Short mmCIF file of C-alpha atoms and ligand atoms in Angstrom, two decimals:
data_model
loop_
_atom_site.label_atom_id
_atom_site.label_comp_id
_atom_site.label_asym_id
_atom_site.label_seq_id
_atom_site.Cartn_x
_atom_site.Cartn_y
_atom_site.Cartn_z
CA ASP H 431 156.77 116.51 156.83
CA ASN H 432 156.15 119.53 154.63
CA ALA H 433 156.86 117.96 151.27
CA SER H 434 154.33 115.18 151.65
CA ASN H 435 151.75 117.62 152.98
CA ASP H 436 152.11 119.66 149.82
CA ILE H 437 151.59 116.61 147.68
CA GLU H 438 148.54 115.65 149.67
CA ASP H 439 147.09 119.13 149.29
CA VAL H 440 147.56 119.00 145.54
CA TYR H 441 146.08 115.53 145.40
CA PHE H 442 142.96 116.53 147.30
CA TYR H 443 142.61 119.70 145.30
CA GLN H 444 142.66 117.78 142.03
CA THR H 445 140.25 115.18 143.30
CA GLY H 446 137.87 117.94 144.31
CA GLU H 447 138.09 119.53 140.86
CA ASP H 448 137.55 116.23 139.07
CA GLU H 449 134.56 115.44 141.21
CA ALA H 450 133.05 118.82 140.57
CA TYR H 451 133.67 118.35 136.86
CA LEU H 452 132.06 114.92 136.82
CA GLU H 453 129.15 116.20 138.86
CA ARG H 454 128.62 118.95 136.30
CA LEU H 455 128.74 116.50 133.39
CA GLU H 456 126.26 114.33 135.23
CA ILE H 457 123.91 117.25 135.80
CA VAL H 458 124.05 118.27 132.13
CA ASP H 459 123.32 114.68 131.16
CA GLU H 460 120.37 114.45 133.51
CA LEU H 461 119.08 117.82 132.35
CA LYS H 462 119.21 116.63 128.76
CA GLN H 463 117.21 113.57 129.77
CA ALA H 464 114.73 115.59 131.82
CA LEU H 465 114.10 117.80 128.79
CA ALA H 466 113.69 114.86 126.42
CA GLU H 467 111.37 112.90 128.71
CA ASP H 468 109.49 115.92 130.06
CA ASP H 469 108.35 113.79 133.00
CA GLY H 470 107.62 116.60 135.44
CA GLN H 471 111.12 117.02 136.93
CA LEU H 472 111.30 120.34 135.15
CA PHE H 473 108.37 122.62 135.72
CA MET H 474 107.49 126.25 135.42
CA THR H 475 106.56 128.66 138.18
CA TYR H 476 104.99 132.07 137.74
CA GLN H 477 105.61 135.10 139.91
CA PRO H 478 102.96 137.85 139.87
CA LYS H 479 103.89 141.33 138.70
CA LEU H 480 101.76 144.12 140.07
CA ASN H 481 100.81 146.89 137.68
CA MET H 482 101.13 149.86 140.02
CA ARG H 483 99.12 152.17 137.83
CA THR H 484 96.03 149.95 137.85
CA GLY H 485 96.65 148.02 141.06
CA LEU H 486 96.10 144.79 139.14
CA VAL H 487 98.27 141.77 138.45
CA ASP H 488 98.20 141.55 134.66
CA LYS H 489 101.60 139.93 134.17
CA VAL H 490 103.85 137.15 135.52
CA GLU H 491 107.50 136.24 135.22
CA SER H 492 108.08 132.59 134.34
CA LEU H 493 110.84 131.00 136.42
CA ILE H 494 111.91 127.42 135.78
CA ARG H 495 112.36 124.84 138.53
CA TRP H 496 114.07 121.45 138.56
CA LYS H 497 113.52 118.72 141.11
CA ARG H 498 115.63 115.71 140.19
CA ASN H 499 114.15 112.22 140.39
CA ASN H 500 116.34 111.55 143.45
CA GLY H 501 114.52 114.39 145.24
CA ASP H 502 117.31 117.00 145.02
CA TRP H 503 116.49 120.52 143.93
CA VAL H 504 118.94 122.11 141.52
CA SER H 505 118.94 125.90 141.51
CA PRO H 506 118.22 127.62 138.19
CA GLU H 507 121.33 129.76 138.65
CA LEU H 508 123.39 126.54 138.49
CA PHE H 509 121.63 124.57 135.77
CA ILE H 510 120.96 127.55 133.49
CA ASP H 511 124.67 128.29 133.68
CA LEU H 512 125.53 124.66 132.84
CA ALA H 513 122.95 124.66 130.04
CA GLU H 514 124.60 127.76 128.59
CA GLN H 515 128.08 126.25 128.79
CA SER H 516 126.99 122.99 127.17
CA GLY H 517 124.78 124.53 124.48
CA LEU H 518 121.73 122.78 125.93
CA ILE H 519 120.17 126.18 126.63
CA VAL H 520 118.68 126.31 123.12
CA ASP H 521 116.65 123.13 123.78
CA LEU H 522 115.80 124.30 127.28
CA THR H 523 114.50 127.63 125.99
CA GLN H 524 112.35 125.79 123.43
CA TRP H 525 110.83 123.83 126.30
CA VAL H 526 110.30 127.09 128.22
CA LEU H 527 108.64 128.83 125.26
CA ARG H 528 106.28 125.94 124.65
CA THR H 529 105.41 125.61 128.34
CA VAL H 530 104.74 129.29 128.95
CA ILE H 531 102.91 129.98 125.69
CA SER H 532 100.67 126.94 126.15
CA GLN H 533 99.97 128.11 129.71
CA ILE H 534 98.95 131.55 128.48
CA SER H 535 96.54 129.92 126.07
CA MET H 536 95.09 127.76 128.88
CA TRP H 537 94.59 130.87 131.01
CA SER H 538 92.99 132.56 128.06
CA ALA H 539 90.56 129.63 127.70
CA GLN H 540 89.63 130.25 131.37
CA GLY H 541 88.88 133.86 130.53
CA LEU H 542 92.12 135.19 131.99
CA THR H 543 94.32 137.45 129.89
CA MET H 544 97.81 137.18 131.35
CA LYS H 545 101.04 138.61 130.01
CA ALA H 546 104.23 136.66 130.69
CA ALA H 547 107.91 137.46 130.85
CA ILE H 548 110.33 134.76 129.68
CA ASN H 549 114.03 134.71 130.53
CA VAL H 550 116.37 133.85 127.67
CA SER H 551 120.12 133.80 127.10
CA ALA H 552 122.54 135.36 124.61
CA GLN H 553 122.79 132.04 122.76
CA ASP H 554 119.04 132.00 122.18
CA ILE H 555 119.13 135.45 120.64
CA ALA H 556 122.06 134.44 118.43
CA ASP H 557 120.24 131.30 117.26
CA ALA H 558 118.68 131.83 113.82
CA GLU H 559 115.87 129.46 114.76
CA PHE H 560 114.81 131.42 117.83
CA ILE H 561 112.39 133.87 116.23
CA PRO H 562 110.83 131.36 113.81
CA HIS H 563 110.38 128.95 116.72
CA LEU H 564 108.82 131.64 118.91
CA GLN H 565 106.48 132.65 116.10
CA SER H 566 105.41 129.10 115.39
CA MET H 567 104.65 128.55 119.10
CA LEU H 568 102.61 131.76 119.24
CA SER H 569 100.58 130.79 116.23
CA ALA H 570 100.17 127.14 117.32
CA TYR H 571 98.59 128.33 120.58
CA SER H 572 96.92 131.45 119.13
CA VAL H 573 98.73 133.70 121.59
CA PRO H 574 99.27 137.32 120.53
CA ALA H 575 102.95 138.32 120.53
CA ASN H 576 102.28 141.41 122.65
CA LEU H 577 101.52 139.20 125.67
CA ILE H 578 105.18 138.15 125.74
CA THR H 579 108.15 140.00 127.20
CA ILE H 580 111.62 138.60 126.62
CA GLU H 581 113.97 139.28 129.55
CA LEU H 582 117.69 139.49 128.87
CA THR H 583 120.48 140.61 131.16
CA GLU H 584 122.95 143.25 130.10
CA ARG H 585 125.62 140.61 129.56
CA ASP H 586 123.29 138.66 127.26
CA MET H 587 122.39 141.76 125.27
CA ILE H 588 125.86 143.03 124.62
CA GLU H 589 127.45 139.72 123.68
CA ASN H 590 128.30 140.28 120.04
CA GLU H 591 126.90 143.79 120.10
CA GLU H 592 125.93 144.65 116.51
CA LYS H 593 124.44 141.26 115.66
CA GLY H 594 122.79 141.22 119.05
CA ILE H 595 121.06 144.54 118.50
CA ALA H 596 119.91 143.48 115.04
CA ALA H 597 118.43 140.34 116.56
CA LEU H 598 116.64 142.37 119.23
CA ILE H 599 115.17 144.66 116.60
CA ALA H 600 113.95 141.63 114.64
CA LEU H 601 112.43 140.29 117.84
CA LYS H 602 110.61 143.54 118.52
CA GLU H 603 109.32 143.57 114.98
CA ILE H 604 107.30 140.43 115.61
CA GLY H 605 105.55 142.29 118.43
CA VAL H 606 107.08 140.95 121.65
CA HIS H 607 108.42 143.30 124.31
CA ILE H 608 112.03 143.34 125.46
CA SER H 609 113.19 143.86 129.02
CA LEU H 610 116.68 144.59 130.30
CA ASP H 611 116.92 142.35 133.37
CA ASP H 612 119.11 142.94 136.45
CA TYR H 613 119.67 146.54 135.41
CA GLY H 614 122.23 148.49 137.40
CA VAL H 615 124.72 145.77 138.30
CA GLY H 616 126.17 145.13 134.83
CA GLN H 617 128.14 146.80 132.11
CA THR H 618 125.61 148.96 130.32
CA SER H 619 126.83 152.51 129.95
CA LEU H 620 124.24 155.24 129.53
CA GLY H 621 125.41 155.64 125.93
CA ARG H 622 124.66 152.00 125.24
CA LEU H 623 121.37 152.09 127.12
CA LYS H 624 120.23 154.77 124.71
CA MET H 625 120.98 152.43 121.76
CA LEU H 626 119.23 149.34 123.02
CA PRO H 627 115.83 148.62 121.43
CA ILE H 628 114.16 147.80 124.74
CA ASP H 629 110.76 148.50 126.25
CA GLU H 630 111.46 147.88 129.89
CA LEU H 631 114.16 148.37 132.50
CA LYS H 632 114.12 145.86 135.31
CA LEU H 633 115.99 147.19 138.30
CA ASP H 634 118.15 144.58 139.95
CA LYS H 635 116.92 143.39 143.31
CA VAL H 636 120.06 144.57 145.13
CA PHE H 637 118.62 148.10 144.96
CA ILE H 638 115.15 146.99 146.08
CA LEU H 639 115.64 144.43 148.85
CA LYS H 640 116.51 147.06 151.49
CA LEU H 641 114.91 150.04 149.77
CA ALA H 642 112.88 151.22 152.76
CA GLY H 643 115.96 151.52 154.98
CA SER H 644 118.49 152.85 152.49
CA HIS H 645 118.75 156.47 151.47
CA GLN H 646 121.30 155.54 148.78
CA ASP H 647 119.06 152.89 147.26
CA GLN H 648 116.19 155.35 147.22
CA CYS H 649 118.33 157.89 145.32
CA ILE H 650 119.43 155.27 142.80
CA VAL H 651 115.94 153.89 142.29
CA ARG H 652 114.27 157.29 142.03
CA SER H 653 116.73 158.56 139.43
CA THR H 654 116.68 155.30 137.45
CA ILE H 655 112.88 155.38 137.27
CA SER H 656 113.07 158.95 136.06
CA LEU H 657 115.79 158.13 133.52
CA GLY H 658 113.86 155.10 132.29
CA HIS H 659 110.67 157.05 131.85
CA GLN H 660 112.40 159.85 130.00
CA LEU H 661 113.96 157.32 127.63
CA GLY H 662 110.47 155.90 127.07
CA PHE H 663 110.87 152.66 129.05
CA SER H 664 108.58 151.05 131.54
CA VAL H 665 110.38 150.39 134.86
CA VAL H 666 110.01 147.24 136.96
CA ALA H 667 111.33 146.59 140.46
CA GLU H 668 112.14 142.99 141.41
CA GLY H 669 112.81 141.84 144.98
CA VAL H 670 110.05 143.76 146.76
CA GLU H 671 109.93 142.06 150.15
CA ASP H 672 108.00 144.49 152.33
CA VAL H 673 105.08 146.88 152.16
CA GLU H 674 107.23 149.92 152.91
CA SER H 675 109.31 149.34 149.80
CA LEU H 676 106.17 148.82 147.74
CA LYS H 677 104.79 152.15 148.95
CA ILE H 678 108.03 153.94 148.14
CA LEU H 679 108.02 152.45 144.63
CA GLU H 680 104.42 153.53 144.18
CA GLU H 681 105.27 157.04 145.24
CA MET H 682 108.25 157.02 142.82
CA LYS H 683 105.88 156.02 139.98
CA CYS H 684 107.56 152.69 139.30
CA ASP H 685 105.41 150.86 136.75
CA TYR H 686 105.55 147.26 138.03
CA ALA H 687 106.54 145.61 141.30
CA GLN H 688 107.49 141.97 141.80
CA GLY H 689 108.72 140.20 144.91
CA TYR H 690 108.08 137.93 147.88
CA TYR H 691 105.93 140.59 149.55
CA LEU H 692 103.34 140.00 146.83
CA SER H 693 104.05 136.34 146.21
CA ARG H 694 106.79 133.80 145.63
CA PRO H 695 106.87 132.13 142.22
CA LEU H 696 103.92 129.68 142.09
CA LYS H 697 102.84 126.73 139.99
CA ALA H 698 100.20 127.73 137.43
CA ASP H 699 97.21 126.43 139.40
CA ASP H 700 98.43 127.99 142.65
CA PHE H 701 98.88 131.26 140.81
CA THR H 702 95.29 131.33 139.52
CA GLN H 703 94.08 130.48 143.03
CA TRP H 704 96.25 133.25 144.49
CA LEU H 705 94.88 135.64 141.92
CA GLY H 706 91.31 134.75 142.87
CA GLN H 707 92.01 135.26 146.56
CA HIS H 708 93.73 138.58 146.10
CA HIS H 709 91.18 140.04 143.68
CA LYS H 710 93.99 141.25 141.52
CA ALA H 711 92.71 139.73 138.31
CA VAL H 712 92.25 141.88 135.25
P1 C2E M 1012 115.98 136.68 137.29
O1 C2E M 1012 115.40 136.57 135.93
O2 C2E M 1012 116.61 137.97 137.65
O3 C2E M 1012 114.80 136.29 138.27
C1 C2E M 1012 114.59 136.89 139.53
C2 C2E M 1012 115.01 135.99 140.65
O4 C2E M 1012 114.71 136.65 141.90
C3 C2E M 1012 114.28 134.65 140.71
O5 C2E M 1012 115.19 133.69 141.20
C4 C2E M 1012 113.17 134.94 141.72
O6 C2E M 1012 112.67 133.76 142.32
C5 C2E M 1012 113.91 135.80 142.70
N1 C2E M 1012 113.02 136.67 143.49
C6 C2E M 1012 111.80 137.12 143.18
N2 C2E M 1012 111.30 137.91 144.15
C7 C2E M 1012 112.24 137.97 145.11
C8 C2E M 1012 112.30 138.64 146.39
O7 C2E M 1012 111.40 139.34 146.81
N3 C2E M 1012 113.46 138.47 147.09
C9 C2E M 1012 114.49 137.69 146.65
N4 C2E M 1012 115.56 137.57 147.41
N5 C2E M 1012 114.46 137.05 145.45
C10 C2E M 1012 113.35 137.19 144.70
P2 C2E M 1012 115.24 132.22 140.59
O8 C2E M 1012 113.87 131.76 140.28
O9 C2E M 1012 116.09 131.40 141.49
O10 C2E M 1012 115.99 132.43 139.20
C11 C2E M 1012 117.32 132.85 139.17
C12 C2E M 1012 117.75 133.23 137.78
O11 C2E M 1012 117.75 132.07 136.94
C13 C2E M 1012 116.81 134.22 137.09
O12 C2E M 1012 117.09 135.53 137.52
C14 C2E M 1012 117.16 133.97 135.64
O13 C2E M 1012 118.33 134.65 135.28
C15 C2E M 1012 117.43 132.47 135.64
N6 C2E M 1012 116.21 131.77 135.18
C16 C2E M 1012 115.12 131.37 135.88
N7 C2E M 1012 114.22 130.76 135.09
C17 C2E M 1012 114.74 130.78 133.82
C18 C2E M 1012 114.29 130.29 132.55
O14 C2E M 1012 113.18 129.76 132.38
N8 C2E M 1012 115.16 130.48 131.48
C19 C2E M 1012 116.37 131.11 131.63
N9 C2E M 1012 117.16 131.25 130.53
N10 C2E M 1012 116.81 131.59 132.81
C20 C2E M 1012 116.00 131.42 133.90
MG1 MG M 1013 114.20 137.78 134.85
MG1 MG M 1014 116.44 139.88 137.50
MG1 MG M 1015 119.19 137.48 137.73
#
């Protein structure tokens, strides 16, 4: 009858919630362990960014990957979110900074000057230890600050606005570049955009994925590139999946292009091999 069905529904609903909750706790726990042990479950991949003015790949975006010991992949969208909720993000970002900065110094030892973008969260920027930690990593590996771009989404930048902007200014003062990631799908008004101490606008991939076939996307992208340039920013397009879109971006004077058409994110050694094969080294 109806009454018992209702009870069953509620029961299953709660079980589902509890399981999801436990699963999340378990993932956070495993992530904490993976960070502490650094046994290869967590690793960095690098996606080439094409400098459209020079035609060379002189920059990568670092994108973290996690393959659990049981063989399961966990998507960064999921575990970065959990790391943010649990506060583990600060430790994770330290791991990311050390990994990427040491990789840049290894490339440099091979004669390859490569810039790298690093994704961070609002909590990192709010953490008083973030800049000192970044600086000590840069000096430990003798990597110049201007090889690093810090990518933050709009949501991350505007969390606690005044303090946030002060932190970004302090970050810029040490010589790293700042990029506004996923631009165009968030909350940044034009008035706020004007205030942000950024160097780069990174157009969200929703405007780029179908660029070649969409008049509307072309209008949005063209005017955003123009706006960005007039405000003094470099403009990057992520999610370039076909040659037609790349050509359109080139014609629109977009500064950098990134996407599967060029390459998926690659492990460091695969990236250097890719670079050799494509003659896009600086
Ligand atoms: P994001 O920073 O906006 O990174 C771009 C995402 O688009 C990446 O997803 C990348 O693999 C994907 N992508 C690149 N080219 C294409 C393309 O042509 N087509 C499509 N459909 N997708 C493309 P990924 O690696 O799954 O990362 C997702 C998000 O997770 C990132 O978005 C970033 O917010 C976060 N994330 C990744 N690595 C890190 C990290 O080391 N630290 C932090 N804090 N966040 C990270
Ligand atoms: Mg990014
Ligand atoms: Mg993005
Ligand atoms: Mg994103």
